[in-house]
Amino acid sequence: RDRLFPLKECAISIALAVGLITGAPTLGWSSYANAATQALPDLSVLISGPPIKDPGALLRYALPVDNKAIREVQKPLEDITDSLKIAGVKALDSVERNVRQASRAFKQGKSLIVSGLAESKKDHGIELLGKLEAGMDELQQIVEDRKRDAVASKQKELLNYVGGVEEDMVDGFPYEVPEEYQNMPLLKGRATVDMKVKVKDNPSLDECVFRIVLDGYNAPVTAGNFVDLVERHFYDGMEIQRADGFVVQTGDPEGPAEGFIDPSTGKTRTIPLEIMAMGEKAPFYGATLEELGLYKAQTKLPFNAFGTMAMARDEFDDNTASSQVFWLLKESELTPSNANILDGRYSVFGYVTENEDFLADVKVGDVIESIQVVSGLDNLANPSYKIAG
């Protein structure tokens, strides 16, 4: 049950030593060294260009969409984030190039974008495209007026439209979950939850609401399990149980059990390790990418963002996740984006998209007052909480 491991000096050994596990004993140094030796050769092959660290961008690129035209509009709008890193108004020259590139791609590809919309969502998608086109004109005017401070909020608005259009391209759920998991709670799409945390012993922060987007397209079993527990109010009133600068973790209920006890069976409900790799149509289940021999594979939901959300599990059994979840605190030497030894070993199923920076202020003993689903509950199939009444 003790999951608060002491940190080591070596970056690799720390990342391994704080293995996000439930109930497993602390490993000896020889085990760390062994695992580190095996992991080191694989790190370099995971680095391919600048990593995407923004949670919204990660979620947009993770959508099961293959429409080059909308991606060509999205890319320069995402690049505005890097342009704004340039000091002063000089950033606006770079932003202007980004906007012109996006506008040009929009005009050239609009018909292909419209043709890629799912028929049942076409009207909504076209409405968003109209807002996107008008918004890019507004952003161009902001740049011409040299209003640097107004760029980021308008960029966020435009990317929200882009993400909405891309979601409107998804027609139904894109694959079949393996038969052995089909009766579990499954999130067949996305859902958004608000987690309200009461912060103790912090005069500058009394409580905080973290908005989290859960991605059932890439982790339907994992995200579905979590939403089902949220609807059971499983986490309401639960304390934060780990906050060590590396992760924030909770979900271990009081009593001897280390996970959710299903009242219908009297046993701990567990879910399999679930990893969606880039280029795959469906997730892998029950094995890490390393165990599958996929050393060069990258995950659709990587541990790149501050507030990446994933399931904790027993280190030596891939299929022991139940209710314990963690949020990774980034950026650090221990978890370099696109070279992260956690990727492919733990089931990522969402990102904190609002107030994520405040995760660093959360401490052990702070209380989760509530977690509420604010959208996407209709995407939950096989909800066991309804059966339980």
Short mmCIF file of C-alpha atoms in Angstrom, two decimals:
data_model
loop_
_atom_site.label_atom_id
_atom_site.label_comp_id
_atom_site.label_asym_id
_atom_site.label_seq_id
_atom_site.Cartn_x
_atom_site.Cartn_y
_atom_site.Cartn_z
CA ARG A 1 0.00 0.00 0.00
CA ASP A 2 2.93 2.36 0.63
CA ARG A 3 3.45 4.10 -2.69
CA LEU A 4 5.61 7.00 -1.48
CA PHE A 5 9.02 5.90 -2.60
CA PRO A 6 12.17 7.90 -1.75
CA LEU A 7 13.69 9.71 -4.71
CA LYS A 8 17.12 8.77 -6.02
CA GLU A 9 19.77 11.05 -7.47
CA CYS A 10 19.95 9.48 -10.90
CA ALA A 11 17.19 10.66 -13.23
CA ILE A 12 16.51 7.25 -14.72
CA SER A 13 16.50 5.51 -11.37
CA ILE A 14 14.11 8.11 -9.96
CA ALA A 15 11.64 7.64 -12.78
CA LEU A 16 11.74 3.91 -12.19
CA ALA A 17 11.90 4.11 -8.40
CA VAL A 18 8.71 6.09 -8.20
CA GLY A 19 7.00 3.50 -10.39
CA LEU A 20 3.33 4.27 -10.08
CA ILE A 21 2.20 1.10 -8.42
CA THR A 22 -0.39 -0.08 -5.99
CA GLY A 23 0.59 -2.37 -3.18
CA ALA A 24 3.92 -3.62 -4.53
CA PRO A 25 6.98 -3.64 -2.27
CA THR A 26 9.89 -1.27 -2.83
CA LEU A 27 12.41 -2.75 -5.22
CA GLY A 28 16.08 -3.03 -4.46
CA TRP A 29 18.70 -0.98 -6.26
CA SER A 30 19.76 -3.92 -8.40
CA SER A 31 16.28 -4.08 -9.90
CA TYR A 32 16.40 -0.37 -10.75
CA ALA A 33 19.78 -0.70 -12.37
CA ASN A 34 18.65 -3.70 -14.36
CA ALA A 35 15.53 -1.97 -15.66
CA ALA A 36 17.44 1.22 -16.41
CA THR A 37 20.01 -0.69 -18.43
CA GLN A 38 17.27 -2.22 -20.52
CA ALA A 39 15.40 1.05 -21.00
CA LEU A 40 18.29 3.33 -21.94
CA PRO A 41 18.90 2.12 -25.52
CA ASP A 42 15.27 2.77 -26.42
CA LEU A 43 15.06 6.42 -25.34
CA SER A 44 16.71 7.99 -28.36
CA VAL A 45 14.40 6.35 -30.88
CA LEU A 46 11.40 7.94 -29.20
CA ILE A 47 12.66 11.47 -29.88
CA SER A 48 11.39 12.73 -33.24
CA GLY A 49 11.16 16.49 -33.45
CA PRO A 50 9.94 19.00 -30.88
CA PRO A 51 7.44 17.38 -28.51
CA ILE A 52 3.87 18.62 -28.25
CA LYS A 53 3.30 19.62 -24.63
CA ASP A 54 -0.01 21.49 -24.76
CA PRO A 55 -2.84 19.23 -23.53
CA GLY A 56 -5.35 20.71 -25.97
CA ALA A 57 -3.03 20.09 -28.91
CA LEU A 58 -2.33 16.54 -27.74
CA LEU A 59 -6.07 15.85 -27.60
CA ARG A 60 -6.69 17.33 -31.03
CA TYR A 61 -3.91 15.32 -32.66
CA ALA A 62 -5.13 12.18 -30.87
CA LEU A 63 -8.53 12.26 -32.57
CA PRO A 64 -9.10 9.39 -35.04
CA VAL A 65 -9.14 11.78 -37.99
CA ASP A 66 -7.30 11.41 -41.29
CA ASN A 67 -8.11 14.67 -43.06
CA LYS A 68 -5.00 16.40 -44.32
CA ALA A 69 -6.85 19.61 -45.16
CA ILE A 70 -7.96 20.36 -41.58
CA ARG A 71 -4.58 19.35 -40.18
CA GLU A 72 -2.93 21.89 -42.51
CA VAL A 73 -5.15 24.58 -41.01
CA GLN A 74 -4.48 23.35 -37.48
CA LYS A 75 -0.67 23.17 -37.65
CA PRO A 76 0.11 26.89 -38.18
CA LEU A 77 -2.49 27.85 -35.57
CA GLU A 78 -0.77 25.53 -33.08
CA ASP A 79 2.58 27.06 -34.07
CA ILE A 80 1.44 30.44 -32.78
CA THR A 81 2.32 29.16 -29.31
CA ASP A 82 5.99 28.98 -30.31
CA SER A 83 5.79 32.32 -32.13
CA LEU A 84 4.63 34.00 -28.93
CA LYS A 85 7.82 32.89 -27.19
CA ILE A 86 9.63 35.60 -29.14
CA ALA A 87 10.05 38.69 -27.00
CA GLY A 88 7.94 41.81 -27.50
CA VAL A 89 6.03 42.82 -30.60
CA LYS A 90 8.55 41.01 -32.83
CA ALA A 91 6.51 37.91 -32.09
CA LEU A 92 3.67 39.39 -34.14
CA ASP A 93 5.64 39.09 -37.38
CA SER A 94 5.89 35.35 -36.83
CA VAL A 95 2.24 35.14 -35.75
CA GLU A 96 1.22 36.96 -38.93
CA ARG A 97 2.95 34.30 -41.02
CA ASN A 98 1.17 31.60 -39.04
CA VAL A 99 -2.24 33.22 -39.60
CA ARG A 100 -1.67 33.73 -43.32
CA GLN A 101 -0.59 30.11 -43.71
CA ALA A 102 -3.67 28.88 -41.85
CA SER A 103 -6.00 31.14 -43.85
CA ARG A 104 -4.48 30.02 -47.12
CA ALA A 105 -4.80 26.36 -46.15
CA PHE A 106 -8.41 26.95 -45.12
CA LYS A 107 -9.38 28.51 -48.46
CA GLN A 108 -7.59 25.85 -50.48
CA GLY A 109 -8.90 22.92 -48.46
CA LYS A 110 -12.38 23.99 -47.36
CA SER A 111 -14.23 21.65 -49.74
CA LEU A 112 -12.11 18.69 -48.57
CA ILE A 113 -12.76 19.62 -44.96
CA VAL A 114 -16.53 19.77 -45.52
CA SER A 115 -16.50 16.45 -47.38
CA GLY A 116 -14.72 14.89 -44.39
CA LEU A 117 -17.50 15.77 -41.93
CA ALA A 118 -19.69 12.93 -40.70
CA GLU A 119 -23.12 13.24 -42.30
CA SER A 120 -24.91 13.37 -38.96
CA LYS A 121 -22.66 16.20 -37.77
CA LYS A 122 -22.23 18.13 -41.01
CA ASP A 123 -24.44 21.11 -40.13
CA HIS A 124 -22.64 21.64 -36.84
CA GLY A 125 -19.26 21.27 -38.52
CA ILE A 126 -20.12 23.82 -41.21
CA GLU A 127 -21.26 26.24 -38.51
CA LEU A 128 -17.90 25.86 -36.75
CA LEU A 129 -16.05 26.38 -40.03
CA GLY A 130 -17.86 29.68 -40.48
CA LYS A 131 -16.77 30.78 -37.01
CA LEU A 132 -13.22 29.61 -37.71
CA GLU A 133 -12.99 31.59 -40.93
CA ALA A 134 -14.34 34.76 -39.30
CA GLY A 135 -12.08 34.25 -36.30
CA MET A 136 -8.95 34.02 -38.47
CA ASP A 137 -9.88 37.36 -40.05
CA GLU A 138 -10.25 38.80 -36.55
CA LEU A 139 -6.87 37.40 -35.53
CA GLN A 140 -5.30 38.95 -38.63
CA GLN A 141 -6.73 42.32 -37.57
CA ILE A 142 -5.38 41.85 -34.03
CA VAL A 143 -1.93 41.28 -35.49
CA GLU A 144 -2.18 44.31 -37.75
CA ASP A 145 -3.21 46.41 -34.75
CA ARG A 146 -0.13 45.06 -32.91
CA LYS A 147 -2.21 43.86 -29.95
CA ARG A 148 0.11 41.13 -28.76
CA ASP A 149 -1.78 40.45 -25.54
CA ALA A 150 -4.95 39.55 -27.46
CA VAL A 151 -3.34 36.88 -29.62
CA ALA A 152 -3.28 33.91 -27.20
CA SER A 153 -6.97 34.05 -26.28
CA LYS A 154 -8.01 34.32 -29.93
CA GLN A 155 -5.68 31.44 -30.84
CA LYS A 156 -7.31 29.29 -28.17
CA GLU A 157 -10.76 30.15 -29.52
CA LEU A 158 -9.77 29.22 -33.08
CA LEU A 159 -8.18 25.94 -32.01
CA ASN A 160 -11.35 25.07 -30.11
CA TYR A 161 -13.23 25.50 -33.39
CA VAL A 162 -10.66 23.33 -35.17
CA GLY A 163 -10.99 20.63 -32.52
CA GLY A 164 -14.78 20.77 -32.82
CA VAL A 165 -14.59 20.37 -36.58
CA GLU A 166 -12.25 17.40 -36.20
CA GLU A 167 -14.59 15.76 -33.69
CA ASP A 168 -17.41 16.25 -36.19
CA MET A 169 -15.38 14.15 -38.63
CA VAL A 170 -15.54 11.13 -36.34
CA ASP A 171 -18.48 8.98 -37.44
CA GLY A 172 -19.36 6.64 -34.59
CA PHE A 173 -16.80 4.70 -32.60
CA PRO A 174 -13.90 3.69 -34.86
CA TYR A 175 -13.20 0.09 -33.73
CA GLU A 176 -14.46 -2.88 -31.74
CA VAL A 177 -13.22 -3.34 -28.20
CA PRO A 178 -12.01 -6.95 -27.61
CA GLU A 179 -14.82 -9.29 -26.63
CA GLU A 180 -13.50 -9.95 -23.11
CA TYR A 181 -13.87 -6.24 -22.29
CA GLN A 182 -17.06 -5.40 -24.17
CA ASN A 183 -19.30 -5.64 -21.12
CA MET A 184 -17.19 -3.30 -19.01
CA PRO A 185 -18.07 0.41 -18.73
CA LEU A 186 -16.70 1.88 -21.97
CA LEU A 187 -16.33 5.53 -22.91
CA LYS A 188 -16.97 5.56 -26.64
CA GLY A 189 -15.87 9.09 -27.31
CA ARG A 190 -14.82 11.85 -24.98
CA ALA A 191 -16.06 13.26 -21.69
CA THR A 192 -15.17 16.29 -19.62
CA VAL A 193 -15.12 16.31 -15.82
CA ASP A 194 -14.55 19.00 -13.21
CA MET A 195 -12.58 17.95 -10.13
CA LYS A 196 -13.00 20.31 -7.17
CA VAL A 197 -10.17 20.07 -4.63
CA LYS A 198 -10.19 21.66 -1.19
CA VAL A 199 -6.65 22.83 -0.50
CA LYS A 200 -5.45 22.83 3.10
CA ASP A 201 -2.71 24.91 4.70
CA ASN A 202 -2.29 27.20 1.71
CA PRO A 203 -3.19 30.84 2.40
CA SER A 204 -3.07 31.73 -1.30
CA LEU A 205 -5.33 28.91 -2.53
CA ASP A 206 -8.45 27.64 -0.78
CA GLU A 207 -9.91 25.42 -3.48
CA CYS A 208 -9.41 24.76 -7.14
CA VAL A 209 -11.46 23.23 -9.93
CA PHE A 210 -9.46 21.19 -12.41
CA ARG A 211 -11.09 20.56 -15.78
CA ILE A 212 -10.09 17.21 -17.25
CA VAL A 213 -10.82 15.86 -20.74
CA LEU A 214 -11.05 12.06 -20.84
CA ASP A 215 -10.26 10.36 -24.14
CA GLY A 216 -12.33 7.28 -24.80
CA TYR A 217 -11.30 7.13 -28.45
CA ASN A 218 -7.85 5.97 -27.38
CA ALA A 219 -8.63 4.42 -23.98
CA PRO A 220 -12.30 3.38 -23.87
CA VAL A 221 -11.94 0.81 -21.08
CA THR A 222 -9.78 3.00 -18.86
CA ALA A 223 -11.80 6.18 -19.36
CA GLY A 224 -15.07 4.28 -19.05
CA ASN A 225 -13.99 2.74 -15.76
CA PHE A 226 -13.13 6.18 -14.39
CA VAL A 227 -16.38 7.85 -15.51
CA ASP A 228 -18.34 4.98 -14.00
CA LEU A 229 -16.54 5.50 -10.67
CA VAL A 230 -17.15 9.24 -10.88
CA GLU A 231 -20.87 8.62 -11.30
CA ARG A 232 -20.74 6.38 -8.21
CA HIS A 233 -19.18 9.36 -6.33
CA PHE A 234 -16.29 7.05 -5.51
CA TYR A 235 -13.75 9.87 -5.33
CA ASP A 236 -15.92 12.44 -3.55
CA GLY A 237 -14.43 13.21 -0.12
CA MET A 238 -11.26 11.24 -0.82
CA GLU A 239 -7.90 12.72 0.11
CA ILE A 240 -4.91 13.23 -2.13
CA GLN A 241 -2.63 10.36 -1.12
CA ARG A 242 0.59 11.23 -2.86
CA ALA A 243 2.08 14.56 -3.94
CA ASP A 244 5.85 14.38 -4.15
CA GLY A 245 6.70 16.75 -6.98
CA PHE A 246 6.68 13.87 -9.45
CA VAL A 247 3.00 12.92 -9.40
CA VAL A 248 -0.26 13.68 -7.63
CA GLN A 249 -2.12 10.45 -6.85
CA THR A 250 -5.40 9.33 -5.29
CA GLY A 251 -7.99 6.57 -5.52
CA ASP A 252 -6.94 4.17 -2.75
CA PRO A 253 -10.11 3.65 -0.66
CA GLU A 254 -10.13 3.21 3.11
CA GLY A 255 -9.81 -0.35 4.37
CA PRO A 256 -7.73 -3.27 3.14
CA ALA A 257 -8.80 -3.02 -0.50
CA GLU A 258 -6.52 -1.12 -2.85
CA GLY A 259 -9.17 -0.52 -5.47
CA PHE A 260 -12.88 -0.36 -6.15
CA ILE A 261 -14.86 -3.29 -4.72
CA ASP A 262 -17.71 -4.09 -7.09
CA PRO A 263 -20.80 -4.59 -4.88
CA SER A 264 -22.23 -7.09 -7.37
CA THR A 265 -19.25 -9.44 -7.00
CA GLY A 266 -17.65 -8.43 -3.71
CA LYS A 267 -14.31 -8.38 -5.52
CA THR A 268 -11.94 -5.68 -6.72
CA ARG A 269 -12.83 -4.53 -10.22
CA THR A 270 -9.69 -4.39 -12.34
CA ILE A 271 -9.08 -3.28 -15.88
CA PRO A 272 -6.35 -4.20 -18.37
CA LEU A 273 -3.41 -2.09 -19.41
CA GLU A 274 -4.62 -0.18 -22.48
CA ILE A 275 -2.17 1.53 -24.84
CA MET A 276 -2.95 3.12 -28.20
CA ALA A 277 0.18 3.41 -30.35
CA MET A 278 0.63 5.82 -33.22
CA GLY A 279 -0.43 4.27 -36.52
CA GLU A 280 -2.64 1.62 -34.91
CA LYS A 281 -6.40 1.39 -35.38
CA ALA A 282 -7.11 0.02 -31.89
CA PRO A 283 -5.31 -0.14 -28.53
CA PHE A 284 -3.09 -2.95 -27.33
CA TYR A 285 -4.35 -4.66 -24.18
CA GLY A 286 -2.62 -6.48 -21.36
CA ALA A 287 1.00 -5.78 -22.27
CA THR A 288 3.41 -2.85 -22.36
CA LEU A 289 4.82 -1.71 -25.68
CA GLU A 290 8.20 -2.93 -24.50
CA GLU A 291 6.79 -6.39 -23.78
CA LEU A 292 5.26 -6.40 -27.26
CA GLY A 293 8.65 -5.60 -28.76
CA LEU A 294 7.45 -2.22 -30.05
CA TYR A 295 10.50 -0.30 -28.86
CA LYS A 296 10.16 2.47 -31.45
CA ALA A 297 6.43 2.97 -31.09
CA GLN A 298 5.04 6.23 -29.76
CA THR A 299 1.75 6.49 -27.92
CA LYS A 300 -1.26 8.51 -29.09
CA LEU A 301 -1.64 9.85 -25.54
CA PRO A 302 1.93 10.48 -24.32
CA PHE A 303 3.13 11.70 -20.95
CA ASN A 304 4.05 15.04 -22.52
CA ALA A 305 1.83 17.52 -20.68
CA PHE A 306 1.79 18.82 -17.13
CA GLY A 307 -1.28 17.07 -15.75
CA THR A 308 -1.23 13.97 -17.92
CA MET A 309 -3.72 11.57 -16.26
CA ALA A 310 -3.13 7.82 -16.05
CA MET A 311 -3.96 4.69 -14.06
CA ALA A 312 -1.72 3.37 -11.32
CA ARG A 313 -1.20 -0.39 -11.18
CA ASP A 314 0.95 -3.10 -9.65
CA GLU A 315 4.39 -2.85 -11.20
CA PHE A 316 4.60 -6.57 -11.92
CA ASP A 317 1.09 -7.14 -13.27
CA ASP A 318 -0.11 -5.11 -16.23
CA ASN A 319 -3.79 -5.77 -15.56
CA THR A 320 -4.23 -4.66 -11.95
CA ALA A 321 -5.43 -1.06 -12.38
CA SER A 322 -8.69 -0.39 -10.55
CA SER A 323 -9.38 3.05 -9.11
CA GLN A 324 -6.02 4.64 -8.31
CA VAL A 325 -5.16 7.45 -10.69
CA PHE A 326 -2.28 9.87 -10.97
CA TRP A 327 -1.39 13.11 -12.69
CA LEU A 328 2.17 13.57 -13.86
CA LEU A 329 3.87 16.85 -12.97
CA LYS A 330 6.00 18.14 -15.83
CA GLU A 331 8.47 19.33 -17.07
CA SER A 332 11.45 17.67 -15.42
CA GLU A 333 14.67 15.89 -16.23
CA LEU A 334 13.02 12.68 -15.11
CA THR A 335 10.28 12.66 -17.71
CA PRO A 336 11.53 14.30 -20.94
CA SER A 337 8.76 14.63 -23.51
CA ASN A 338 8.99 12.09 -26.34
CA ALA A 339 11.64 10.18 -24.37
CA ASN A 340 9.54 9.15 -21.43
CA ILE A 341 9.97 5.73 -19.88
CA LEU A 342 6.38 5.91 -18.59
CA ASP A 343 4.99 5.98 -22.15
CA GLY A 344 3.68 2.60 -23.17
CA ARG A 345 3.81 1.27 -19.60
CA TYR A 346 0.83 3.02 -17.99
CA SER A 347 -2.62 3.71 -19.42
CA VAL A 348 -3.01 7.42 -20.14
CA PHE A 349 -6.64 8.41 -20.61
CA GLY A 350 -6.84 12.17 -20.33
CA TYR A 351 -5.30 15.55 -19.61
CA VAL A 352 -6.00 18.41 -17.24
CA THR A 353 -6.88 21.27 -19.60
CA GLU A 354 -7.70 24.08 -17.15
CA ASN A 355 -5.87 25.13 -13.98
CA GLU A 356 -3.30 22.38 -14.49
CA ASP A 357 -0.52 24.57 -13.05
CA PHE A 358 -2.24 24.47 -9.65
CA LEU A 359 -1.58 20.72 -9.44
CA ALA A 360 1.86 21.66 -8.15
CA ASP A 361 0.17 23.27 -5.12
CA VAL A 362 -1.84 20.17 -4.19
CA LYS A 363 -0.56 18.35 -1.13
CA VAL A 364 -1.19 15.05 0.64
CA GLY A 365 -4.32 15.41 2.74
CA ASP A 366 -6.05 17.89 0.44
CA VAL A 367 -9.58 16.69 -0.24
CA ILE A 368 -11.39 16.00 -3.49
CA GLU A 369 -14.75 17.55 -2.68
CA SER A 370 -16.33 16.29 -5.89
CA ILE A 371 -15.75 15.11 -9.44
CA GLN A 372 -18.62 15.79 -11.81
CA VAL A 373 -19.13 14.92 -15.46
CA VAL A 374 -19.99 18.13 -17.30
CA SER A 375 -20.23 16.68 -20.82
CA GLY A 376 -19.96 13.37 -22.65
CA LEU A 377 -21.80 11.14 -20.17
CA ASP A 378 -23.94 9.92 -23.08
CA ASN A 379 -20.76 8.36 -24.52
CA LEU A 380 -20.56 5.93 -21.59
CA ALA A 381 -21.69 2.42 -22.57
CA ASN A 382 -22.47 -0.32 -20.03
CA PRO A 383 -22.58 1.99 -17.00
CA SER A 384 -22.51 -0.24 -13.93
CA TYR A 385 -23.53 2.60 -11.61
CA LYS A 386 -27.03 2.51 -13.12
CA ILE A 387 -27.31 -1.21 -12.45
CA ALA A 388 -26.24 -0.55 -8.87
CA GLY A 389 -29.00 2.03 -8.57
#
